[in-house]
PDB file of C-alpha atoms and ligand atoms in Angstrom:
ATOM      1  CA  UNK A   1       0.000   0.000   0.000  1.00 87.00           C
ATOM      2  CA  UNK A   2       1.065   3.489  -0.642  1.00 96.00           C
ATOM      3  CA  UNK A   3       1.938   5.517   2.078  1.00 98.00           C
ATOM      4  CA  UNK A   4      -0.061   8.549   2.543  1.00 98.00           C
ATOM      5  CA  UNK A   5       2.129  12.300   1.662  1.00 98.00           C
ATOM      6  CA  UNK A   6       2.218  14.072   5.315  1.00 99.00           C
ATOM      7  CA  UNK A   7       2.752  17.838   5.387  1.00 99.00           C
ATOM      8  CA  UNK A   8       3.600  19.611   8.654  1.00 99.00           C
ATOM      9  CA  UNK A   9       2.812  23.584   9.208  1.00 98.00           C
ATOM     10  CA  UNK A  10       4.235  24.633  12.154  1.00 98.00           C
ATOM     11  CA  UNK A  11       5.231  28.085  13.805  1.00 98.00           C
ATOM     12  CA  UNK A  12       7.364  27.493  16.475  1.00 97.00           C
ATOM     13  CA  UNK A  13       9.053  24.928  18.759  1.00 97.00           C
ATOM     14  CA  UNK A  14       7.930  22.111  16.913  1.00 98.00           C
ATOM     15  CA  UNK A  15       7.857  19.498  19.629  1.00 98.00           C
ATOM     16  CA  UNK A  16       4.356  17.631  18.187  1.00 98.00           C
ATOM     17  CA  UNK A  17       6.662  17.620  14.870  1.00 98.00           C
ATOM     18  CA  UNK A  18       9.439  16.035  16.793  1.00 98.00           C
ATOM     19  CA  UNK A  19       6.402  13.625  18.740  1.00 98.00           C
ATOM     20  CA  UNK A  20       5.768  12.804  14.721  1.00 99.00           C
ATOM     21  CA  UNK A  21       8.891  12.110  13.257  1.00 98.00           C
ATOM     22  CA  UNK A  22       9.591  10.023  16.394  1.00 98.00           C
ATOM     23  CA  UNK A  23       6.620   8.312  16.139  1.00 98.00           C
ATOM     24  CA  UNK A  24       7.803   7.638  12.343  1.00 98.00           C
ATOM     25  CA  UNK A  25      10.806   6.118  13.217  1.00 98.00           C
ATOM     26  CA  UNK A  26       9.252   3.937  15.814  1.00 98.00           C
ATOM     27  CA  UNK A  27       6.766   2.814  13.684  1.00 98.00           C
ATOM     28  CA  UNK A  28       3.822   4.031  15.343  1.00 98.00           C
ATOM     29  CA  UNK A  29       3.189   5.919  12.013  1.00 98.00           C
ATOM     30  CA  UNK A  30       3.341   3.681   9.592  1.00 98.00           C
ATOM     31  CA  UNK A  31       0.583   4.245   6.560  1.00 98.00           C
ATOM     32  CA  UNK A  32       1.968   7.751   6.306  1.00 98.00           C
ATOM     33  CA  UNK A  33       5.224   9.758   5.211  1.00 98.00           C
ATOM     34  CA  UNK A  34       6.176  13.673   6.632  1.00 98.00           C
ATOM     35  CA  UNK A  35       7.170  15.112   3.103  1.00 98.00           C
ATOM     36  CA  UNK A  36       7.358  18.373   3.961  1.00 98.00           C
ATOM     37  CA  UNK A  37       7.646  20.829   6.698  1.00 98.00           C
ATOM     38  CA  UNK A  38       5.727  24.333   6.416  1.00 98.00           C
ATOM     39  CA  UNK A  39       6.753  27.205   9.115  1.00 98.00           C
ATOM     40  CA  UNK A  40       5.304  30.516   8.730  1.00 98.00           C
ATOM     41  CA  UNK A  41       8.304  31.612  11.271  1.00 98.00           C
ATOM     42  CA  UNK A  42      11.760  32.002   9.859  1.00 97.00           C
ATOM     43  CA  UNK A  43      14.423  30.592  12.236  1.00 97.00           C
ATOM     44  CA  UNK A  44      11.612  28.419  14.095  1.00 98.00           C
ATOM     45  CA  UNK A  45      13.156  25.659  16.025  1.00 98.00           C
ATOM     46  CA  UNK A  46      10.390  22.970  14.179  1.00 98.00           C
ATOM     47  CA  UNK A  47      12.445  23.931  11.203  1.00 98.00           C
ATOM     48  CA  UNK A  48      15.841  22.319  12.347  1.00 98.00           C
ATOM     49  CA  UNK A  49      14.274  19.410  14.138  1.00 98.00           C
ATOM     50  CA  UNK A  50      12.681  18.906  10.114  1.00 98.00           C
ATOM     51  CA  UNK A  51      16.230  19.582   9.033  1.00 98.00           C
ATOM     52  CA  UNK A  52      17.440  16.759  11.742  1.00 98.00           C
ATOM     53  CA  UNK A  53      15.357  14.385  10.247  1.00 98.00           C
ATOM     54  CA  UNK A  54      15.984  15.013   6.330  1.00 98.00           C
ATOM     55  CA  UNK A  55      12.885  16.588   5.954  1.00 98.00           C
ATOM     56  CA  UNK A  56      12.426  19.069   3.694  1.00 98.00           C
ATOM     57  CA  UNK A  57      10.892  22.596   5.076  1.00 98.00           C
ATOM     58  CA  UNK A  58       9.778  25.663   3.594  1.00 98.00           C
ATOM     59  CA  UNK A  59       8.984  29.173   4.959  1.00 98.00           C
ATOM     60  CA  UNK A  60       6.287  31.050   4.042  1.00 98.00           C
ATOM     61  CA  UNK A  61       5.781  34.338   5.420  1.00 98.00           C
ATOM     62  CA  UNK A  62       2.269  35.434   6.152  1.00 97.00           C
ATOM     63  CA  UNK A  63       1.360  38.658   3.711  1.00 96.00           C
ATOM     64  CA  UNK A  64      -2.165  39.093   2.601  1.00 98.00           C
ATOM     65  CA  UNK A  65      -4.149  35.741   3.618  1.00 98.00           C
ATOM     66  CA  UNK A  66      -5.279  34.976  -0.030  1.00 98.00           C
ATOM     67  CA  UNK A  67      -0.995  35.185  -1.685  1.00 98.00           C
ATOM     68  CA  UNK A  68      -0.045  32.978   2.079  1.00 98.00           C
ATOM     69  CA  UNK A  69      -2.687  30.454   1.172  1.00 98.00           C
ATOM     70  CA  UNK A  70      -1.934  30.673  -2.362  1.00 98.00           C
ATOM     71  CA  UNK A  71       1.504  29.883  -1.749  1.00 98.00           C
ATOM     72  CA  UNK A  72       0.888  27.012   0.987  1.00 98.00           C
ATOM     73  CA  UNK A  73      -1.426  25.409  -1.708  1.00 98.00           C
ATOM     74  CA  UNK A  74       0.871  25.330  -4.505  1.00 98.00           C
ATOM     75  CA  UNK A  75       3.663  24.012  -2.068  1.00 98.00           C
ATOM     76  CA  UNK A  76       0.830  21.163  -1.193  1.00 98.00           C
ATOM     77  CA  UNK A  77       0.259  20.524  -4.913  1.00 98.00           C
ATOM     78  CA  UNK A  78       3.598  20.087  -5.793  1.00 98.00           C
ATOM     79  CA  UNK A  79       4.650  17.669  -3.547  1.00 98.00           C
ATOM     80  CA  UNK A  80       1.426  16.022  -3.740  1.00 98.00           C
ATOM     81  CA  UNK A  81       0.511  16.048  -0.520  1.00 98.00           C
ATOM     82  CA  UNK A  82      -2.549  14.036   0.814  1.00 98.00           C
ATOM     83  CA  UNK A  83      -2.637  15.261   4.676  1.00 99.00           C
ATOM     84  CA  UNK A  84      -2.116  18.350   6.379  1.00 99.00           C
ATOM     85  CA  UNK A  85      -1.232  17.988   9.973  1.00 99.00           C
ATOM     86  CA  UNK A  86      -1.146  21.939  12.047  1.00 98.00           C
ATOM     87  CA  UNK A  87       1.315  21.207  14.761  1.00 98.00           C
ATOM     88  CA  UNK A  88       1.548  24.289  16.534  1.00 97.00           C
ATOM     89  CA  UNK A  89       0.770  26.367  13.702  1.00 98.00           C
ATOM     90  CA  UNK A  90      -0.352  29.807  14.693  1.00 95.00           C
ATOM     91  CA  UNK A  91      -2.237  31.126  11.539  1.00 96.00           C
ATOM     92  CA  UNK A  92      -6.042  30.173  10.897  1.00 94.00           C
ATOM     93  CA  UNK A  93      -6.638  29.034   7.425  1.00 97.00           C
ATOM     94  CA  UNK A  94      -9.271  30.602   5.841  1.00 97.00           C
ATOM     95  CA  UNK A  95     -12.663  28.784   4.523  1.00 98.00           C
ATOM     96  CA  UNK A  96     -11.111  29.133   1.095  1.00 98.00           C
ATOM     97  CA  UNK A  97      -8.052  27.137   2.030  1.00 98.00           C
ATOM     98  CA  UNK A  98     -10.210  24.612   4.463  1.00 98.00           C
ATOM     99  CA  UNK A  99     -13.181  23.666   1.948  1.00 98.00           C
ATOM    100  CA  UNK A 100     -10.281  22.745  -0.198  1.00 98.00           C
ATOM    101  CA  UNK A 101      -8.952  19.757   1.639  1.00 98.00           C
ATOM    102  CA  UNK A 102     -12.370  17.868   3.770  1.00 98.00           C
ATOM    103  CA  UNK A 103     -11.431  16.048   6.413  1.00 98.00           C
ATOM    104  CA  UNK A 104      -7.854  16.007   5.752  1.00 98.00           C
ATOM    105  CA  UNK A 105      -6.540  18.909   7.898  1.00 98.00           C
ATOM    106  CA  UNK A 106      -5.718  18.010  11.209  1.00 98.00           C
ATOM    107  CA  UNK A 107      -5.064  19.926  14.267  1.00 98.00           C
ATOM    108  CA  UNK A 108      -3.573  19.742  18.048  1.00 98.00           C
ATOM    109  CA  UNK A 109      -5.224  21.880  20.463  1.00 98.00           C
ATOM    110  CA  UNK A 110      -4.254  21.778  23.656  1.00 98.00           C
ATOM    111  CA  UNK A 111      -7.220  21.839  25.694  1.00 98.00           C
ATOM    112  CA  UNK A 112     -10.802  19.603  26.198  1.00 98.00           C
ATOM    113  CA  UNK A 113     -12.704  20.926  23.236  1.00 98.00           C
ATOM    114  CA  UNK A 114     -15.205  22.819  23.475  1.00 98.00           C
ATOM    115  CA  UNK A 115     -13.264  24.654  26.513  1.00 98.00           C
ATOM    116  CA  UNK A 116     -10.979  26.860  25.959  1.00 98.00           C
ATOM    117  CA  UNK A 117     -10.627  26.776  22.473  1.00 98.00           C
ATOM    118  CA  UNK A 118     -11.473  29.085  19.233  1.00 96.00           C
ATOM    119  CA  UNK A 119     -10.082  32.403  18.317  1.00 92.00           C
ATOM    120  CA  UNK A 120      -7.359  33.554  20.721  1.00 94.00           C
ATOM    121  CA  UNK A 121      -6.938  30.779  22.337  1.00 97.00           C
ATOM    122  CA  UNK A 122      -3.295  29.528  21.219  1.00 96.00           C
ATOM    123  CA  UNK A 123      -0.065  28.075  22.846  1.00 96.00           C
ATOM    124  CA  UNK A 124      -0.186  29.338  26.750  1.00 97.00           C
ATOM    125  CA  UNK A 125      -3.519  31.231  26.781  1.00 98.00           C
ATOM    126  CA  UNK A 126      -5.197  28.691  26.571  1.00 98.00           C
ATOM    127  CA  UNK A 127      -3.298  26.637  29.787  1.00 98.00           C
ATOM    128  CA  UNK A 128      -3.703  30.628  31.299  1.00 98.00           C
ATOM    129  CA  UNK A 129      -7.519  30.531  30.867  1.00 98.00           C
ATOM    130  CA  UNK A 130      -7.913  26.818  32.350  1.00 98.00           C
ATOM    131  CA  UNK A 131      -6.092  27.929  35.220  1.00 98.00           C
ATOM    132  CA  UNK A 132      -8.348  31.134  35.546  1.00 98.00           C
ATOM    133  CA  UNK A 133     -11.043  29.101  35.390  1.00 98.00           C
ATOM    134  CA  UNK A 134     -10.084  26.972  38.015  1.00 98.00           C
ATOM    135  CA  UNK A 135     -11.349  23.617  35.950  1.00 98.00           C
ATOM    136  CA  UNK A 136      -9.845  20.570  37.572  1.00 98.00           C
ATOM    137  CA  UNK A 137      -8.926  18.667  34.697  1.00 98.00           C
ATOM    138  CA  UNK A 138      -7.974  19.450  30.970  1.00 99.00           C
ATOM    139  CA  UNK A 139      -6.274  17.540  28.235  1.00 99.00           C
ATOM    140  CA  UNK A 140      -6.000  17.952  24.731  1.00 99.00           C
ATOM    141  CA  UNK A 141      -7.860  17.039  21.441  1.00 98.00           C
ATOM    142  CA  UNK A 142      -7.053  16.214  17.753  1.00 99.00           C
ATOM    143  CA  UNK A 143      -9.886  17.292  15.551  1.00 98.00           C
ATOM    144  CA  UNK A 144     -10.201  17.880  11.863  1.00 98.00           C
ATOM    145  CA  UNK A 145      -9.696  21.438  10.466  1.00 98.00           C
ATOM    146  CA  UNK A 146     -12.791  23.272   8.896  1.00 97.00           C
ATOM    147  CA  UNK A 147     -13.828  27.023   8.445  1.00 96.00           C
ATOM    148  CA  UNK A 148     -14.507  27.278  12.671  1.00 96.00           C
ATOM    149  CA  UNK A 149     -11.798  27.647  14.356  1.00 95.00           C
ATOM    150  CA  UNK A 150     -11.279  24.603  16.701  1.00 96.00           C
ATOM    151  CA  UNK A 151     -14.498  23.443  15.256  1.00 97.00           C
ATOM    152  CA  UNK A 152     -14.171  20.568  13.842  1.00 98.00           C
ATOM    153  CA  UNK A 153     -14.797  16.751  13.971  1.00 98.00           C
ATOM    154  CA  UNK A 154     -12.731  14.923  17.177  1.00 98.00           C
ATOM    155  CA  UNK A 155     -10.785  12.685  15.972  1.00 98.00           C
ATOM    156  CA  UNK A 156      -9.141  11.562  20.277  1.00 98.00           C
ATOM    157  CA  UNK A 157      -9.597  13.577  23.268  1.00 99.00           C
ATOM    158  CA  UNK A 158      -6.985  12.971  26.215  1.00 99.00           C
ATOM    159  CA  UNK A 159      -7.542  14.256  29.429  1.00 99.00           C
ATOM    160  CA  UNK A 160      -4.767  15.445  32.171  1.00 99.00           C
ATOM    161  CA  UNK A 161      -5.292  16.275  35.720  1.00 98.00           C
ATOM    162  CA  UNK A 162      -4.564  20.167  36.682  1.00 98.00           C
ATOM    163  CA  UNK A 163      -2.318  19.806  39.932  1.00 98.00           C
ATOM    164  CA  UNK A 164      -1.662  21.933  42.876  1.00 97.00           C
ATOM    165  CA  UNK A 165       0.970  25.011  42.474  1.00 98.00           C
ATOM    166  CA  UNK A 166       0.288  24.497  38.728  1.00 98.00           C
ATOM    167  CA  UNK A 167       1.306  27.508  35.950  1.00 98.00           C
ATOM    168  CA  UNK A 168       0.631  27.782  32.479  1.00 98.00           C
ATOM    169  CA  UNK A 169       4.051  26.549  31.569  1.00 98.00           C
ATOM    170  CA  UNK A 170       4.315  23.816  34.152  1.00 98.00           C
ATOM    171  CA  UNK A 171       0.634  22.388  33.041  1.00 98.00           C
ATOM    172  CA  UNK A 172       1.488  23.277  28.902  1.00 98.00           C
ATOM    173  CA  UNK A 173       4.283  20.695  29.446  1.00 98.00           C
ATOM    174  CA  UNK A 174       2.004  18.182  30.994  1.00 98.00           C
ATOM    175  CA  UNK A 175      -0.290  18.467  28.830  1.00 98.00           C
ATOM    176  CA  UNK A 176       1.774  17.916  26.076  1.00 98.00           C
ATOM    177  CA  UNK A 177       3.794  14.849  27.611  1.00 98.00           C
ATOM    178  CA  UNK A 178       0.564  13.058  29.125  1.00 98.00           C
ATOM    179  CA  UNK A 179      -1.529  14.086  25.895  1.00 99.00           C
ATOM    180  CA  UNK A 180      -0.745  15.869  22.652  1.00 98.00           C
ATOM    181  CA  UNK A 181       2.300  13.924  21.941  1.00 98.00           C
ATOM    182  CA  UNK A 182       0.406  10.602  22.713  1.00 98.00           C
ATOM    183  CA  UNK A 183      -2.713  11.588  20.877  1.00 99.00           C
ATOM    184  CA  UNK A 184      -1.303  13.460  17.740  1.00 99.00           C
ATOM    185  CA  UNK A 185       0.594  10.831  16.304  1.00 99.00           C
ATOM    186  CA  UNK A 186      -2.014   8.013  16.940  1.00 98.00           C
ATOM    187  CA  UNK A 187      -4.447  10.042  14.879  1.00 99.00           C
ATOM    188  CA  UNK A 188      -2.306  10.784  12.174  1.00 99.00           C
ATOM    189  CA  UNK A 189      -1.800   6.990  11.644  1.00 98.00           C
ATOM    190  CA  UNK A 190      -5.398   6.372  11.928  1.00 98.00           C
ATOM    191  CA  UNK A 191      -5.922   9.334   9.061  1.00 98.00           C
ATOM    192  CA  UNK A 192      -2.784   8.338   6.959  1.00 98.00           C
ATOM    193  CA  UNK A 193      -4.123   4.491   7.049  1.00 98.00           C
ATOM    194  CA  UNK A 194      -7.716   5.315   6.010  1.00 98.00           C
ATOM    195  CA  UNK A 195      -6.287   7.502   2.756  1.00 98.00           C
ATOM    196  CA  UNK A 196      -3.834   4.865   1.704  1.00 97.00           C
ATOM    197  CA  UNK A 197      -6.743   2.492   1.372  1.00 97.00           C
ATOM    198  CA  UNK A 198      -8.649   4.783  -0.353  1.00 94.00           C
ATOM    199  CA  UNK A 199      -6.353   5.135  -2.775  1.00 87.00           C
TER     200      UNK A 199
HETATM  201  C1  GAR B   1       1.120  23.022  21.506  1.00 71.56           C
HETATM  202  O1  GAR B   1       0.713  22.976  22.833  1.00 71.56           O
HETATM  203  C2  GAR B   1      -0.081  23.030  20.576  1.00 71.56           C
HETATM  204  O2  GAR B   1      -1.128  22.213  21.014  1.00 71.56           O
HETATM  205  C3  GAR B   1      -0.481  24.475  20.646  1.00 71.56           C
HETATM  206  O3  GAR B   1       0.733  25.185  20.663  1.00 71.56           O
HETATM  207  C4  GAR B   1       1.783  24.364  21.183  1.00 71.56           C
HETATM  208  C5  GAR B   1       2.874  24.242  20.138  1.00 71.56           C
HETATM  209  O4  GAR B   1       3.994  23.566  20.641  1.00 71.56           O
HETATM  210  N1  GAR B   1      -1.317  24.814  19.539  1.00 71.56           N
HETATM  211  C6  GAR B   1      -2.294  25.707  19.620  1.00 71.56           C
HETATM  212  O5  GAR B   1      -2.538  26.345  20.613  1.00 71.56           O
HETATM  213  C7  GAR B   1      -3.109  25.892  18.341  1.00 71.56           C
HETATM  214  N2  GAR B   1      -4.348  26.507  18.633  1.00 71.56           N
HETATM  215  P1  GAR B   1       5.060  22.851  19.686  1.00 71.56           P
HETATM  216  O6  GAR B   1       5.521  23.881  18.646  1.00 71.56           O
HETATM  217  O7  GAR B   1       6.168  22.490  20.624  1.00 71.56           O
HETATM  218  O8  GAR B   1       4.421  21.648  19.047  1.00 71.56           O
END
């Protein structure tokens, strides 16, 4: 069976890209292939872990929305890519770019869907607001990307337990140990193994 073409659009650290290409190299991704690494960040840190692994990246600065879609799309075309995994990927995609690819954008978000999630609610405001909230447990969620942000299908939910003396940095990293690095690659072999039958 072919494997499926993986893209990853990142903005930052990258360490759900590194949870990925681990996860490749382990095995526990096996139906699909990271082809390509997208950062809208020049000098992000995703970018050399990419590099690490022999992956080929790209940057693509964000102008007007339509020319930064325009030129994620053509990047997508070209290297024939099947699946488009956000991994810490700070820009929301337009419905123009998301009715273009059903149910083959994915996303990490670290929280319990439908908390804390939607416009504005990125990297540590969203471990901030959980906190101010004073919700006991939270966890993280892999959903499919369409034009609502944070709105789409759930594809696995993981929950984590908040803990005493907790901040925003000491509950994004367990968060992302205990969930988004457990859940994001599962899903993207579950995704990747239900195109490469299709095909
Ligand atoms: C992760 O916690 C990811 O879930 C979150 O940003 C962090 C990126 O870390 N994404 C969002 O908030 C998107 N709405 P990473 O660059 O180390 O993977």
């Amino acid at each position: 069976m072919r494997k499926t073409k993986i893209a990853v659009l990142v903005s930052g650290g990258g360490t759900n890209l590194q949870a990925l290409i681990d996860a490749q190299n382990s095995g526990i991704i096996k139906s699909g292939n990271i082809e390509l690494v997208i950062s809208n960040k020049e000098g992000a840190y995703a970018l050399t872990r990419a590099a690490n692994a022999n992956i080929k990246t790209e940057v693509i600065k964000k102008t007007t929305q339509e020319e930064f879609e325009a030129k994620i799309i053509a990047l997508l075309e070209e290297n024939e890519i099947q699946l488009i995994v956000l991994a810490g990927f700070m820009c929301i995609l337009s419905e123009n770019f998301t009715s273009k690819y059903p149910k083959r954008i994915i996303n990490v978000h670290p929280s319990l869907i439908p908390s804390f999630c939607g416009a504005g609610f990125y990297g540590l405001k969203v471990h901030e607001a959980a906190l101010g909230y004073g919700v006991k447990v939270t966890g993280a969620t892999v959903h499919f990307v369409n034009e609502i942000p944070d709105g789409g299908e759930i594809i696995m939910q993981k929950a984590v337990y908040i803990e005493e003396g907790d901040t925003p940095e000491i509950l994004q990293k367990r968060v992302m140990e205990q969930a988004e690095w457990k859940i994001l690659p599962e899903a993207v072999e579950r995704v990747s193994k239900k195109i490469s039958e299709e095909q």
